[in-house]
C-alpha positions as semicolon CSV with decimal commas, in nm:
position;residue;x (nm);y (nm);z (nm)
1;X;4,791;0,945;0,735
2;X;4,639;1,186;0,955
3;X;4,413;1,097;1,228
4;X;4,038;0,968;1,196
5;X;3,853;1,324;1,213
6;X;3,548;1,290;1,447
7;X;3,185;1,268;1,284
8;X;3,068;1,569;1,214
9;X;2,731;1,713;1,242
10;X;2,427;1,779;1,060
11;X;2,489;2,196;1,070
12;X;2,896;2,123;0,960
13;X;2,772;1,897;0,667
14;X;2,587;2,194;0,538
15;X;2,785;2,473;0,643
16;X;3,117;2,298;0,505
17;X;2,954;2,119;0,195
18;X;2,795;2,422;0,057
19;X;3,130;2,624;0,111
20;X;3,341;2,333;-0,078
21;X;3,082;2,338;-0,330
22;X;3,054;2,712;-0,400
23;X;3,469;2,764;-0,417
24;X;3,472;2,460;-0,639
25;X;3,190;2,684;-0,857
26;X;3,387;3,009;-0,817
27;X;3,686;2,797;-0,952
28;X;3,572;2,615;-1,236
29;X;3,583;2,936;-1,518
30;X;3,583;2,662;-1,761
31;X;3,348;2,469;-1,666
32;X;3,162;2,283;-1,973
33;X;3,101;2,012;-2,223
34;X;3,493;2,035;-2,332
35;X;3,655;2,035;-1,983
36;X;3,408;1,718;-1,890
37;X;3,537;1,533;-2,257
38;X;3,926;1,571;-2,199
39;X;3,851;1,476;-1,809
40;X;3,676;1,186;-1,887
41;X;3,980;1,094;-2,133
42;X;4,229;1,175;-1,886
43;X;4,096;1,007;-1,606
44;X;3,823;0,744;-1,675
45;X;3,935;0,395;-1,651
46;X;3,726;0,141;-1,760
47;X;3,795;-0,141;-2,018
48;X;3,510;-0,289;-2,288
49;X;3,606;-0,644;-2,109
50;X;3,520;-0,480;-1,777
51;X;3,227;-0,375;-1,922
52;X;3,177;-0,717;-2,097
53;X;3,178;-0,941;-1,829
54;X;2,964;-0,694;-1,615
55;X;2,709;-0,775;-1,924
56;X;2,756;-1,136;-1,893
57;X;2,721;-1,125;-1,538
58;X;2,391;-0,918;-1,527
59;X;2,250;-1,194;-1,784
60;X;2,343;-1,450;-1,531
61;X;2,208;-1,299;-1,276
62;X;1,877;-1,269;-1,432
63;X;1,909;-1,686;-1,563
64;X;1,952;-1,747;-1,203
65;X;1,676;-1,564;-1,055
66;X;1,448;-1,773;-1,301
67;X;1,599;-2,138;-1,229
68;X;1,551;-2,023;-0,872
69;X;1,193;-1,892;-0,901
70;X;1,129;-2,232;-1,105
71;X;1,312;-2,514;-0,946
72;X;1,319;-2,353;-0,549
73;X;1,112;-2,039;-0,454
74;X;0,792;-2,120;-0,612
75;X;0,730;-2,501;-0,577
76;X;0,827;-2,402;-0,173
77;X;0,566;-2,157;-0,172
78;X;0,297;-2,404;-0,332
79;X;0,406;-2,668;-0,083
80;X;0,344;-2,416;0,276
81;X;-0,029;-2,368;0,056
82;X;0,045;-1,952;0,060
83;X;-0,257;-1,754;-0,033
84;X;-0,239;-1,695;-0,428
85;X;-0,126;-1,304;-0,408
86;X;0,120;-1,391;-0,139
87;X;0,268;-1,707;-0,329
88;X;0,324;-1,454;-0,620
89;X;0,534;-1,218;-0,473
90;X;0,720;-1,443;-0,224
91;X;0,961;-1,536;-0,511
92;X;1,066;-1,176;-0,575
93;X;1,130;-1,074;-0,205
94;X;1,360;-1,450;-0,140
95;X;1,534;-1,372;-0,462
96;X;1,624;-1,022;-0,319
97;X;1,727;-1,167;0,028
98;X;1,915;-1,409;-0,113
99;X;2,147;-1,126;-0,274
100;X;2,109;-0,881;-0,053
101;X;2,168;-1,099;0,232
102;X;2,533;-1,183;0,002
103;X;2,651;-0,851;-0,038
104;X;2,573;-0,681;0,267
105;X;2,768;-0,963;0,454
106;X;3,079;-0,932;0,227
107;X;3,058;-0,536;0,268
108;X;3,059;-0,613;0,671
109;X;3,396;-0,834;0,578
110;X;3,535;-0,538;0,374
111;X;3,452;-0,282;0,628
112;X;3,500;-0,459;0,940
113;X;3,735;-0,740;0,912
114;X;4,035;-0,636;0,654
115;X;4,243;-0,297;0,708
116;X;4,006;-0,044;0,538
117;X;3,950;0,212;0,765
118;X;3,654;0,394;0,553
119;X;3,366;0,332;0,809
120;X;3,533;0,495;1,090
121;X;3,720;0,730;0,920
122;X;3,505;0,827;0,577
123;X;3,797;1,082;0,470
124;X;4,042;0,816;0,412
125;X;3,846;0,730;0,129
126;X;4,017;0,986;-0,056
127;X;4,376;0,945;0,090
128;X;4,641;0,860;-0,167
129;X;4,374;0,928;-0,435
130;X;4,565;0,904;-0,790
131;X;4,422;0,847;-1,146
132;X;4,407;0,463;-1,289
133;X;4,490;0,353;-0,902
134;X;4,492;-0,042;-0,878
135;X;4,188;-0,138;-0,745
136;X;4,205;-0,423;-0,477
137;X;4,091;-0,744;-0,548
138;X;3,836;-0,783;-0,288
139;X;3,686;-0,466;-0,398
140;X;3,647;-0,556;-0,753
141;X;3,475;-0,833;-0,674
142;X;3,244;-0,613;-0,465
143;X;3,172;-0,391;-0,757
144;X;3,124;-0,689;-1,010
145;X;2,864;-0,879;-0,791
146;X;2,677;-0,489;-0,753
147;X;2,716;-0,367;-1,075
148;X;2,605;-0,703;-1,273
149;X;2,312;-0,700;-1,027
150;X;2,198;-0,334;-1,091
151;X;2,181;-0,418;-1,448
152;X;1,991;-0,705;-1,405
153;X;1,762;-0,549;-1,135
154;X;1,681;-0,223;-1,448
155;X;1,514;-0,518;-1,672
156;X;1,345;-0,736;-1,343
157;X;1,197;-0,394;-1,232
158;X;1,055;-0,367;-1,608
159;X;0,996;-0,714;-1,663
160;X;1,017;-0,969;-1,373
161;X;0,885;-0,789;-1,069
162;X;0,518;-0,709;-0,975
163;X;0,439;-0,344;-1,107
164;X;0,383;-0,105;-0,806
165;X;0,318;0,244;-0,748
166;X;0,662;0,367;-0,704
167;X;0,812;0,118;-0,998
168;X;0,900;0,405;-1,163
169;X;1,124;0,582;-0,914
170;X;1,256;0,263;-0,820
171;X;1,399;0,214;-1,173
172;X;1,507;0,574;-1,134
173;X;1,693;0,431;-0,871
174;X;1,859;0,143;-1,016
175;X;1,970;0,388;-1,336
176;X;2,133;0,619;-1,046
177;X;2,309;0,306;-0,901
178;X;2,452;0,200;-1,165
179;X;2,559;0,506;-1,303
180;X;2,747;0,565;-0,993
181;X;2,888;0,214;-0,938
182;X;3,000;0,184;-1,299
183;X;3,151;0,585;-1,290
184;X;3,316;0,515;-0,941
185;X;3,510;0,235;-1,073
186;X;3,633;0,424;-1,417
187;X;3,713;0,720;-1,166
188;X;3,871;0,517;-0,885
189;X;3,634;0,599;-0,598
190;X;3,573;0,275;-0,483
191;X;3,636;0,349;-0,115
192;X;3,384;0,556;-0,069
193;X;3,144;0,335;-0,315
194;X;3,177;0,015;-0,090
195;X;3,115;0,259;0,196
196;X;2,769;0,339;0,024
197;X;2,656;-0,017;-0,096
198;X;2,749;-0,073;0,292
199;X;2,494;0,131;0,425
200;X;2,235;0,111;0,153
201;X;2,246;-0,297;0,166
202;X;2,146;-0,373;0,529
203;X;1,750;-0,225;0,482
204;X;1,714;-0,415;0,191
205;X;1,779;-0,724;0,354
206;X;1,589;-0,614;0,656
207;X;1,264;-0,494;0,436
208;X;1,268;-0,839;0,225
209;X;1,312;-1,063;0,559
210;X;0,952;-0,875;0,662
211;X;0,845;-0,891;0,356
212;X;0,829;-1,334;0,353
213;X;0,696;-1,309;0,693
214;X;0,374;-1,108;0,607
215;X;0,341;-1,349;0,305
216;X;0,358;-1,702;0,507
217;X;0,164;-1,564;0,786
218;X;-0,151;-1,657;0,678
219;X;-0,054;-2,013;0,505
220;X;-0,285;-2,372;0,479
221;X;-0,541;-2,151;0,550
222;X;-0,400;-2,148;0,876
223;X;-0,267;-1,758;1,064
224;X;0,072;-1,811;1,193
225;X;0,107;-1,554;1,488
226;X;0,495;-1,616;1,498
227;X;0,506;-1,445;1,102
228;X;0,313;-1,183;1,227
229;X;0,494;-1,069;1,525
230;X;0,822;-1,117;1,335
231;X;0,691;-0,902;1,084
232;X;0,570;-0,614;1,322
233;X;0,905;-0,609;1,497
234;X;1,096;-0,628;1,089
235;X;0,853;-0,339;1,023
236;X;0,983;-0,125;1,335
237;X;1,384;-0,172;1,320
238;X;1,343;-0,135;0,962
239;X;1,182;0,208;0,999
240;X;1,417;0,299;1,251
241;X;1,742;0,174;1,090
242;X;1,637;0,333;0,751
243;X;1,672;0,645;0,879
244;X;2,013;0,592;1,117
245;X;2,215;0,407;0,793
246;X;2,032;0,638;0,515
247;X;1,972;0,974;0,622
248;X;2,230;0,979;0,960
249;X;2,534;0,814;0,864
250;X;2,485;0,815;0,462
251;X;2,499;1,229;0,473
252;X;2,732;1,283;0,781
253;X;2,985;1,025;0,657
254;X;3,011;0,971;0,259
255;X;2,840;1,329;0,194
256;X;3,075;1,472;0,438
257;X;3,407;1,327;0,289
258;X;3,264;1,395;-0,127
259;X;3,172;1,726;-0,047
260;X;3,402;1,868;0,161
261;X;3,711;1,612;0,262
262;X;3,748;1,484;-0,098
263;X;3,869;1,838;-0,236
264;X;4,105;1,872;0,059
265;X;4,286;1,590;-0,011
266;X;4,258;1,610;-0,407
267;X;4,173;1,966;-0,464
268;X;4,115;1,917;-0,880
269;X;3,912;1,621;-0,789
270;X;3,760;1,428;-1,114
271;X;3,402;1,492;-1,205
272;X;3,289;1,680;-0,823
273;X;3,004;1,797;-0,930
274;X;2,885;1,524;-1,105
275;X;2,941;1,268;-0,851
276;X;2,809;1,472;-0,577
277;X;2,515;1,552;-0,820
278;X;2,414;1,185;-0,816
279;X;2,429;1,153;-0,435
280;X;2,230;1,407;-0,374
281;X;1,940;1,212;-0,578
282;X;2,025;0,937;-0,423
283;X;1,977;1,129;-0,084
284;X;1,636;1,307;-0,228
285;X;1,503;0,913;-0,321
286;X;1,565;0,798;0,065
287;X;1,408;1,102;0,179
288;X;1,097;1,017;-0,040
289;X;1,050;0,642;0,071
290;X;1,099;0,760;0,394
291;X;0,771;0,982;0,415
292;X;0,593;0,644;0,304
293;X;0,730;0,492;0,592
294;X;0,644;0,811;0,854
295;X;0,320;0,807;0,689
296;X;0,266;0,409;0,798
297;X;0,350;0,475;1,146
298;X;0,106;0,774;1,187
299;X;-0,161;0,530;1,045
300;X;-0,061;0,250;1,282
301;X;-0,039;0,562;1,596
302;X;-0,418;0,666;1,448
303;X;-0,499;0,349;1,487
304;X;-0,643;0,285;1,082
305;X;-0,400;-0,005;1,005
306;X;-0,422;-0,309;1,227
307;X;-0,126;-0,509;1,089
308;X;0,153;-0,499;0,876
309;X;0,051;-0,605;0,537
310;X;0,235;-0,643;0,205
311;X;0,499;-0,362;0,151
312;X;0,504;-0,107;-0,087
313;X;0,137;-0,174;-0,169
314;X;-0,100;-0,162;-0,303
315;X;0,034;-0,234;-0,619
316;X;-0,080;-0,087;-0,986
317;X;-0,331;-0,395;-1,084
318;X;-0,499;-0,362;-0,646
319;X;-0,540;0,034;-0,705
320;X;-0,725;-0,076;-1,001
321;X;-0,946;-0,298;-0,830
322;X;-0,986;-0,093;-0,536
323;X;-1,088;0,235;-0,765
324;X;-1,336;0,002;-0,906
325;X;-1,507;-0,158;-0,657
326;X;-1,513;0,208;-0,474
327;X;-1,769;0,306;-0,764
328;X;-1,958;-0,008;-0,740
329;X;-1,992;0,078;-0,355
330;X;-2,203;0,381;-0,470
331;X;-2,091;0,525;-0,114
332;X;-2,090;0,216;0,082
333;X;-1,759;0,266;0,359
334;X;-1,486;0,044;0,459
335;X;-1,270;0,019;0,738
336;X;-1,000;0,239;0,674
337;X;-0,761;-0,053;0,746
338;X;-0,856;-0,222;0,421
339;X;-0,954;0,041;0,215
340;X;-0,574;0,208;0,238
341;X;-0,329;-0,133;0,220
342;X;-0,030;0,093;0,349
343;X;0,282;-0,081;0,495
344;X;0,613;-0,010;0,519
345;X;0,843;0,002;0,256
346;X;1,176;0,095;0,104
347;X;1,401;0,024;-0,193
């Protein structure tokens, strides 16, 4: 195995992934529907009882989230007396914690604490590469907690969740995770997919932690200054990590090693294009929640939002409202601070 290469930068990602990426085009003359059909038959490995019992699991997953919501998350919040819109949503964000929480900690014990050497070296991901590879234990189980959850998380963002603004481009989201957790596993990339639930995983537990605190800071009728300043500080690493484990390491380490390290270690690499396609949604979709997140922090520097309020809002049913009661003004102004709602958010 040769040694780790060191990380490159930002200027080698592009100069080096749009080279790979135009020889790979140069060299695919046949390139089309029939190549992609005898691929997939000749290197997609996925069983119906694989996909079974990710079925059964993503139906558990959901029956949980409701015995939870019922028996534990939403008697809690009607015991600390949270403010009606708070107590609704506090369910949602401790559900997501609760996983989130789960699977970023086993992805630290993959990464961190076994032999895998795909955080510090990202090309090993492809080492020894071969068509219908075992896949470890550990890792499977990895995959069948994600996978199961992405499937529930499609119908929650449909069905369970409160409806926001960006609902739609967060189910976008969950139909591009999936698709690439459920295609990395037939294809035997599951290095580099822990490598990504790694480094997606750790803001979502970070933006559902602040979440809870805005909602119980203003509980019994009572504020809570504690919730608050926890929430302000949740709000600022959050903004800051977002952008080191999404759009530092996620390009210059897994787009790095798809791009341009996978081919050099498996030249005829499965599916390239499509795979790489994918990420670089994926990549576009951090990129967009990100400007909501530069555009919070310019509001907060401008000094037109005092606090950190509910995330990701205001939601479908307040723009409503707010659109409403605007025209019932007839011209009437109010502070910026509560006419706008912004606050950070992510996926």
């Amino acid at each position: 195995m040769p040694p780790p290469e060191p990380m490159p930068g930002y200027g080698q990602l592009l100069r080096r992934g749009y080279g790979s990426l135009a020889e790979a085009v140069r060299g695919c003359g046949d390139c089309g529907w029939e190549l992609s059909r005898r691929t997939w038959a000749e290197n997609a490995h996925l069983g119906w009882g694989e996909v079974l019992l990710c079925g059964l699991g993503a139906l558990g997953w959901t029956a949980l989230r409701r015995a939870a919501v019922h028996s534990l998350f939403r008697p809690f919040g009607e015991w600390c007396n949270l403010q009606p819109k708070d107590a609704a949503k506090m369910p949602e964000s401790a559900w997501k914690l609760l996983f989130y929480t789960l699977s970023w900690s086993y992805g630290i014990y993959l990464l961190f604490f076994t032999d895998y050497p795909f955080f510090y070296d990202p090309p090993s991901v492809f080492y020894d590469w071969k068509k219908g590879m075992d896949v470890p234990t550990d890792i499977a189980i990895a995959y069948l907690l994600q996978c199961s959850f992405y499937g529930h998380s499609i119908y929650a963002t449909a069905y369970m969740d409160t409806w926001r603004k960006d609902s739609v481009v967060m189910l976008l989201h969950h139909v591009v995770t999936l698709t690439l957790i459920a295609f990395s596993y037939a294809f035997r990339y599951h290095n580099v997919g822990i490598l990504v639930l790694f480094l997606h995983d750790v803001n979502d537990v970070q933006l559902e932690f602040t979440k809870l605190n805005v909602y119980f800071k203003h509980r019994g009728g009572v504020y809570h200054r504690l919730n608050d300043v926890i929430s302000n500080i949740g709000c600022l690493t959050f903004s800051v990590s977002w952008f080191w484990f999404r759009l530092y390491w996620f390009p210059l380490k897994v787009l790095y090693a798809t791009c341009y390290s996978s081919l050099q270690s498996v030249p005829n690499i499965p599916f390239y294009f499509f795979f790489n396609a994918l990420l670089l949604v994926l990549t576009l979709m951090n990129i967009y929640w990100f400007l909501y997140i530069v555009l919070f922090v310019a509001k907060v520097l401008m000094g037109q939002v005092q606090e950190v309020n509910d995330v990701r809002e205001y939601d479908v049913e307040d723009s409503k409202k707010t659109t409403t009661a605007k025209k019932k003004e007839a011209g009437l102004q109010l502070p910026s601070a509560l006419k706008e709602g912004y606050v950070c958010r992510g996926v």
